[in-house]
Coordinates of C-alpha atoms in Angstrom, one line a residue:
M1 CA 83.6 21.5 58.7
P2 CA 81.7 20.5 55.1
I3 CA 84.0 18.9 52.5
K4 CA 83.7 20.5 49.0
K5 CA 82.5 18.1 46.1
M6 CA 83.8 17.9 43.0
Q7 CA 80.6 18.2 41.2
D8 CA 79.9 21.5 42.7
L9 CA 83.0 23.1 41.2
D10 CA 83.4 24.8 37.8
L11 CA 85.8 23.1 35.8
T12 CA 86.0 24.3 32.8
G13 CA 89.4 24.4 31.1
K14 CA 90.9 23.5 34.2
T15 CA 93.3 20.8 35.1
V16 CA 91.9 18.3 37.7
V17 CA 94.4 15.8 39.5
I18 CA 92.4 13.1 40.8
R19 CA 93.8 10.6 43.2
E20 CA 92.1 7.3 42.7
D21 CA 92.8 3.9 44.2
L22 CA 93.6 1.9 41.1
N23 CA 95.6 -0.9 43.0
V24 CA 94.1 -3.9 41.1
P25 CA 95.3 -7.4 41.7
M26 CA 97.7 -8.4 38.7
K27 CA 99.4 -11.8 37.6
E28 CA 102.1 -11.8 35.4
G29 CA 101.1 -8.3 34.0
V30 CA 97.4 -8.9 33.3
I31 CA 94.6 -7.4 35.6
T32 CA 92.6 -10.4 37.3
N33 CA 89.8 -8.1 38.7
D34 CA 89.1 -4.6 37.4
K35 CA 86.3 -3.5 39.9
R36 CA 88.7 -0.6 41.5
I37 CA 89.0 0.7 37.6
R38 CA 85.6 0.6 37.1
A39 CA 84.4 2.5 40.4
S40 CA 86.7 5.4 39.1
L41 CA 85.1 5.7 36.0
P42 CA 82.0 8.0 37.0
T43 CA 84.5 10.5 38.8
I44 CA 86.6 10.5 35.6
R45 CA 83.7 10.9 33.3
T46 CA 82.0 13.9 35.4
A47 CA 85.3 15.6 35.2
L48 CA 85.6 15.4 31.8
E49 CA 82.0 16.4 31.1
K50 CA 82.6 19.6 33.1
G51 CA 85.2 20.4 30.7
A52 CA 88.5 19.5 32.6
G53 CA 91.7 17.9 31.6
V54 CA 92.3 15.0 34.1
V55 CA 95.5 13.7 35.5
L56 CA 95.2 10.7 37.5
L57 CA 97.4 9.5 40.2
S58 CA 97.5 5.8 41.8
H59 CA 99.7 3.5 43.5
L60 CA 100.0 -0.1 42.8
G61 CA 101.6 -3.0 45.0
R62 CA 104.6 -2.3 47.2
P63 CA 107.5 -1.5 45.1
T64 CA 110.4 -0.2 46.6
E65 CA 110.0 3.6 46.9
G66 CA 111.9 5.8 44.8
Q67 CA 112.4 2.9 42.2
Y68 CA 111.0 1.9 39.0
D69 CA 110.2 -1.7 38.8
E70 CA 108.4 -3.0 35.7
Q71 CA 106.1 -5.5 37.8
F72 CA 104.5 -2.4 39.5
S73 CA 104.0 -0.3 36.6
L74 CA 100.6 0.9 35.9
K75 CA 100.7 0.2 32.1
P76 CA 98.0 -2.6 32.2
V77 CA 95.9 0.2 34.2
A78 CA 96.2 2.9 31.5
A79 CA 95.4 0.4 28.7
R80 CA 92.1 -0.8 30.5
L81 CA 91.2 2.8 31.2
S82 CA 91.8 3.5 27.6
E83 CA 89.2 0.6 26.6
L84 CA 86.7 1.5 29.2
L85 CA 86.9 5.2 28.9
E86 CA 86.8 4.5 25.2
K87 CA 89.5 7.2 24.7
P88 CA 93.3 7.4 24.8
V89 CA 94.8 7.4 28.4
R90 CA 98.5 8.4 28.2
L91 CA 100.8 6.9 30.7
A92 CA 103.4 9.6 31.9
A93 CA 106.5 8.5 33.3
T94 CA 107.4 11.6 35.3
L95 CA 105.7 14.5 37.0
E96 CA 107.0 16.8 34.0
E97 CA 105.2 14.5 31.9
A98 CA 101.9 14.6 33.8
K99 CA 99.8 17.1 31.6
A100 CA 96.3 16.9 30.2
A101 CA 94.5 19.6 28.3
P102 CA 90.7 20.0 28.5
G103 CA 89.1 16.7 27.2
E104 CA 92.4 14.5 27.7
V105 CA 93.1 11.7 30.4
T106 CA 96.8 11.2 31.5
L107 CA 97.7 8.6 34.4
L108 CA 101.0 9.3 36.2
E109 CA 103.1 6.2 36.6
N110 CA 103.0 4.6 40.1
V111 CA 103.3 7.4 42.8
R112 CA 105.2 4.6 45.0
F113 CA 108.1 5.2 42.3
L114 CA 108.3 8.6 43.7
A115 CA 110.9 9.1 46.7
G116 CA 109.0 10.5 49.7
E117 CA 105.2 9.0 48.8
K118 CA 104.9 7.0 51.7
K119 CA 106.8 9.4 54.0
N120 CA 104.3 12.3 53.2
D121 CA 107.1 14.4 52.1
S122 CA 105.9 18.2 51.8
A123 CA 108.0 18.9 48.7
L124 CA 106.6 16.0 46.9
A125 CA 103.0 16.7 48.0
A126 CA 103.4 20.4 46.7
K127 CA 104.7 19.2 43.4
L128 CA 101.4 16.6 43.0
A129 CA 99.1 19.5 43.7
G130 CA 100.6 21.4 41.6
L131 CA 99.8 19.5 38.8
G132 CA 96.5 21.0 38.2
D133 CA 94.3 23.6 39.2
V134 CA 91.9 21.4 41.4
Y135 CA 93.1 18.4 43.6
V136 CA 90.6 15.7 43.8
M137 CA 90.6 12.8 46.5
D138 CA 88.6 10.0 45.3
A139 CA 90.7 7.1 46.6
F140 CA 88.8 5.7 49.6
G141 CA 90.9 2.6 49.6
A142 CA 94.1 4.6 50.5
A143 CA 92.3 7.4 52.6
H144 CA 93.5 5.9 55.8
R145 CA 97.2 6.3 54.9
A146 CA 98.8 9.9 55.3
H147 CA 101.0 9.8 52.1
A148 CA 102.2 12.5 50.0
S149 CA 99.3 11.9 47.1
T150 CA 96.5 11.2 49.8
E151 CA 96.8 13.5 52.8
G152 CA 100.0 16.0 51.9
A153 CA 98.8 16.9 48.5
V154 CA 95.3 17.9 49.6
R155 CA 96.9 20.1 52.3
A156 CA 99.2 21.6 49.8
A157 CA 96.4 22.4 47.0
G158 CA 94.9 25.5 46.5
V159 CA 91.9 24.0 45.7
A160 CA 90.8 20.4 47.2
C161 CA 87.5 18.4 47.1
A162 CA 86.2 15.0 47.6
G163 CA 85.4 12.9 44.5
P164 CA 81.9 11.3 44.1
L165 CA 83.3 7.5 45.0
L166 CA 85.0 8.9 48.1
Q167 CA 81.6 10.9 48.9
A168 CA 79.4 7.6 48.3
E169 CA 81.9 5.5 50.8
L170 CA 81.7 8.1 53.5
A171 CA 78.0 8.6 53.0
A172 CA 77.4 4.7 53.2
F173 CA 79.6 4.5 56.5
A174 CA 77.7 7.7 58.1
K175 CA 74.4 5.5 57.5
V176 CA 75.6 2.5 59.5
L177 CA 77.7 4.8 62.2
D178 CA 76.1 8.1 62.6
N179 CA 72.3 7.6 62.7
P180 CA 71.5 4.3 61.4
A181 CA 68.2 2.6 61.1
R182 CA 67.8 0.6 64.2
P183 CA 68.2 -2.3 65.1
L184 CA 72.0 -2.2 64.0
A185 CA 73.7 -5.4 63.5
A186 CA 77.3 -6.1 62.8
I187 CA 79.1 -9.4 61.3
I188 CA 82.6 -9.3 62.1
G189 CA 84.7 -12.1 60.5
G190 CA 88.2 -13.0 59.7
S191 CA 90.9 -15.0 61.2
K192 CA 92.4 -12.9 64.4
V193 CA 91.0 -10.9 67.4
S194 CA 94.1 -9.1 67.4
T195 CA 93.7 -7.0 64.3
K196 CA 90.2 -6.4 65.2
L197 CA 90.0 -5.9 68.9
A198 CA 89.4 -2.0 68.7
L199 CA 86.8 -2.9 66.2
L200 CA 84.9 -5.0 68.3
E201 CA 85.1 -2.7 71.5
N202 CA 84.1 0.3 69.2
L203 CA 81.2 -1.3 67.5
L204 CA 79.7 -2.9 70.9
E205 CA 79.2 0.7 71.9
K206 CA 77.1 1.3 68.6
V207 CA 75.2 -2.0 67.6
D208 CA 72.4 -3.7 68.9
M209 CA 74.0 -6.9 67.8
L210 CA 77.3 -8.2 67.1
I211 CA 78.2 -11.6 65.6
V212 CA 81.9 -12.9 65.3
G213 CA 83.0 -15.5 62.7
G214 CA 85.9 -17.3 61.6
G215 CA 89.2 -17.6 63.5
I216 CA 87.9 -14.6 65.7
A217 CA 84.7 -16.7 67.0
N218 CA 87.1 -19.5 67.6
T219 CA 89.0 -17.3 70.2
F220 CA 85.6 -16.4 71.9
L221 CA 84.6 -20.0 71.9
A222 CA 87.8 -21.0 74.1
A223 CA 86.9 -17.9 76.0
A224 CA 83.6 -19.3 76.8
G225 CA 85.2 -22.4 77.9
Y226 CA 84.7 -24.6 74.9
M227 CA 87.7 -26.9 73.5
V228 CA 88.5 -25.9 70.0
G229 CA 90.9 -28.7 69.1
K230 CA 93.3 -27.7 66.6
S231 CA 91.5 -24.7 65.3
L232 CA 93.1 -21.1 64.8
Y233 CA 92.8 -19.1 67.8
E234 CA 94.6 -16.9 70.1
E235 CA 95.0 -18.2 73.4
E236 CA 96.8 -15.0 74.8
L237 CA 93.7 -13.0 73.8
V238 CA 91.1 -15.1 75.8
P239 CA 90.9 -12.7 78.7
D240 CA 90.4 -9.9 76.1
A241 CA 87.4 -12.0 74.5
K242 CA 85.9 -12.5 78.1
R243 CA 85.9 -8.9 78.8
I244 CA 84.4 -8.1 75.4
M245 CA 81.6 -10.9 76.1
E246 CA 81.2 -9.3 79.5
Q247 CA 80.9 -5.7 78.1
A248 CA 78.3 -7.3 75.7
K249 CA 76.2 -8.1 78.8
T250 CA 76.5 -5.0 80.5
L251 CA 75.3 -3.3 77.5
N252 CA 72.7 -5.8 76.8
R253 CA 74.0 -6.3 73.4
D254 CA 73.1 -9.8 71.6
F255 CA 76.7 -11.4 71.0
P256 CA 75.7 -14.9 69.9
L257 CA 78.4 -17.7 69.6
P258 CA 78.2 -20.5 67.5
V259 CA 76.3 -23.6 68.3
D260 CA 77.7 -26.1 65.8
V261 CA 80.4 -26.1 63.6
V262 CA 81.8 -27.7 60.6
T263 CA 85.2 -29.4 61.2
A264 CA 88.2 -31.2 59.3
E265 CA 91.4 -32.4 60.0
E266 CA 93.0 -29.6 57.8
L267 CA 92.1 -26.7 56.0
A268 CA 92.7 -28.4 52.3
P269 CA 90.0 -29.0 49.3
G270 CA 88.2 -32.0 49.4
Q271 CA 88.3 -32.9 52.9
K272 CA 86.0 -35.3 55.0
V273 CA 83.9 -32.7 57.1
T274 CA 82.2 -33.2 60.5
T275 CA 79.4 -31.3 61.8
S276 CA 79.0 -31.1 65.6
A277 CA 77.7 -29.2 68.6
V278 CA 80.4 -26.9 69.8
G279 CA 80.9 -28.9 73.0
D280 CA 81.4 -32.0 71.2
M281 CA 83.8 -31.4 68.4
P282 CA 86.5 -33.8 67.6
A283 CA 90.0 -32.9 69.3
D284 CA 92.1 -33.7 66.6
Q285 CA 90.1 -31.3 64.2
M286 CA 89.7 -27.7 63.4
I287 CA 86.7 -25.4 63.0
L288 CA 86.4 -24.1 59.5
D289 CA 83.0 -23.1 59.1
I290 CA 79.5 -22.6 61.0
G291 CA 76.9 -25.4 61.3
R292 CA 73.3 -25.0 60.3
E293 CA 72.1 -24.7 63.5
T294 CA 74.4 -21.5 64.0
L295 CA 73.1 -20.3 60.5
Q296 CA 69.7 -20.4 61.7
Q297 CA 70.3 -18.8 64.9
Y298 CA 72.0 -15.9 63.1
K299 CA 69.3 -15.5 60.6
K300 CA 66.6 -15.4 63.3
L301 CA 68.8 -12.5 64.9
L302 CA 69.2 -10.9 61.6
S303 CA 65.8 -10.7 60.7
K304 CA 65.3 -7.9 63.2
A305 CA 67.7 -5.8 61.6
A306 CA 67.3 -2.4 59.7
T307 CA 70.9 -2.0 59.2
V308 CA 73.8 -4.5 58.8
V309 CA 77.6 -4.1 58.5
W310 CA 79.4 -7.1 57.4
N311 CA 83.3 -7.2 57.4
G312 CA 84.9 -10.8 57.2
P313 CA 83.5 -14.1 56.2
V314 CA 82.3 -16.6 58.7
G315 CA 84.3 -19.6 57.6
A316 CA 87.0 -20.6 55.4
F317 CA 84.9 -19.9 52.3
E318 CA 87.9 -19.6 49.8
T319 CA 88.5 -23.6 50.1
D320 CA 85.8 -26.1 49.3
P321 CA 83.6 -27.3 51.3
F322 CA 84.1 -24.8 54.2
G323 CA 82.1 -22.0 52.3
Q324 CA 78.6 -22.9 52.9
G325 CA 78.2 -21.1 55.8
T326 CA 79.3 -17.5 54.3
K327 CA 77.4 -18.3 51.2
D328 CA 74.1 -18.9 52.8
L329 CA 74.6 -15.7 55.3
A330 CA 75.3 -13.8 51.8
Q331 CA 72.2 -14.9 50.4
Y332 CA 70.1 -14.1 53.3
L333 CA 71.5 -10.7 53.5
A334 CA 71.1 -10.2 49.8
E335 CA 67.3 -10.8 50.2
S336 CA 67.0 -9.0 53.6
N337 CA 65.0 -5.8 53.9
A338 CA 68.1 -4.3 55.8
F339 CA 70.5 -1.7 54.8
V340 CA 73.6 -3.9 54.2
V341 CA 77.0 -2.4 53.8
V342 CA 79.5 -5.0 52.9
G343 CA 83.4 -3.8 54.0
G344 CA 86.8 -5.4 53.8
G345 CA 88.2 -7.3 51.1
D346 CA 87.3 -11.1 51.8
S347 CA 83.6 -10.4 52.6
V348 CA 83.5 -8.4 49.2
A349 CA 85.2 -11.4 47.7
A350 CA 82.8 -13.6 49.0
V351 CA 79.8 -11.5 47.8
E352 CA 81.2 -11.4 44.4
K353 CA 82.2 -14.9 44.2
Y354 CA 78.4 -15.9 44.8
G355 CA 77.2 -13.1 42.4
L356 CA 75.3 -11.0 44.7
S357 CA 77.0 -7.7 44.8
E358 CA 74.1 -5.9 43.1
K359 CA 71.4 -7.4 45.7
M360 CA 73.5 -5.5 48.7
G361 CA 72.9 -1.9 49.9
Y362 CA 76.6 -0.7 49.4
I363 CA 79.8 -2.6 48.6
S364 CA 83.0 -1.0 49.7
T365 CA 86.2 -0.3 47.8
G366 CA 88.2 -0.1 50.8
G367 CA 89.3 -2.9 53.4
G368 CA 91.6 -1.0 55.6
A369 CA 89.7 2.5 55.2
S370 CA 86.4 1.0 56.3
L371 CA 88.0 -0.8 59.3
E372 CA 89.3 2.3 60.7
L373 CA 86.1 4.1 60.0
L374 CA 84.2 1.4 62.1
E375 CA 86.8 1.7 64.8
G376 CA 85.8 5.3 64.9
K377 CA 89.2 6.6 63.7
V378 CA 89.3 9.6 61.4
L379 CA 90.8 9.1 58.0
P380 CA 93.7 11.5 57.5
S381 CA 92.8 12.1 54.0
V382 CA 89.2 13.2 55.1
A383 CA 90.6 15.4 58.2
A384 CA 92.8 17.3 55.4
L385 CA 89.6 17.6 53.4
E386 CA 87.5 18.9 56.2
A387 CA 90.4 21.4 57.1
K388 CA 90.6 22.7 53.7
G389 CA 86.7 23.6 54.0

């Protein structure tokens, strides 16, 4: 069933409650990256332009539910929103204070300070929905959580709709999963196969080529019979890795493994590195990046792709000198003619680190939500919006 869109509704004189994902990283009360705040601005501005008053909802961090905790307060977020919107954004400490006349913006304090948020309490959901005339779900980064402010309030609201950011996220992943331009490639990195097993299995049914990187690739190398030294890998999942490689063969999917690797004695800055073929790596070292030959192999394969989804780096890019493979891969994808969707916190962080965000097809704001979509799951908030029609 089609989901209502905020921009299609008459909001004149109404109070619009918008659930955003303003869960930004902070250090000692200072926002260190305001990307999620900036991503919410078009939705807020659209509601204001349509003559509405706006009440914003968001969580921040993981406080003890039902208890106020200064370190998880949204005060810095309200201040930053005020700067970016160039108008006052009032922070409401309680539900009773969460009101906004047309043209005004109010941010309710961290919804996780409210008892029942994470348990999707129906009474709390009804109170949140009752803060306005229209409930807008725009927090893609929290759309996989069935919480009172993300799923329950959508169902409780008289009128519920999707905001522009949520719509854009769903459209980008539909472009990858529903009817992609082919060939379709997926690059899945990260440390553990166990966290992405369902993802790999689902993607094999959909993609034409699947590249694994990081610690995930180490488990597959072990499954292929290579010694991986002191590398991070999951021995207990070697049988699963073998099964997935056999599945790739059966489905005739390209499933390349690294042919050379960058290794060091430990994951620490300034280490002396060695590059060797996968069959010749030193037993006392650990794999921390892909080598040049592997990168060239991946580039050759990806040159055929019309659509690419990238979730997770191919090496320990946060620590020099183990980021070269991820950097070179990111630069190649940025210059590619393929439609590239970057999802997942670490791969997004890598793209931002190398200044390549503007050159990608789409940068997702939600790591967990994007993973669940790629796994073939229905997001609770989206299901609730579809049910509202």
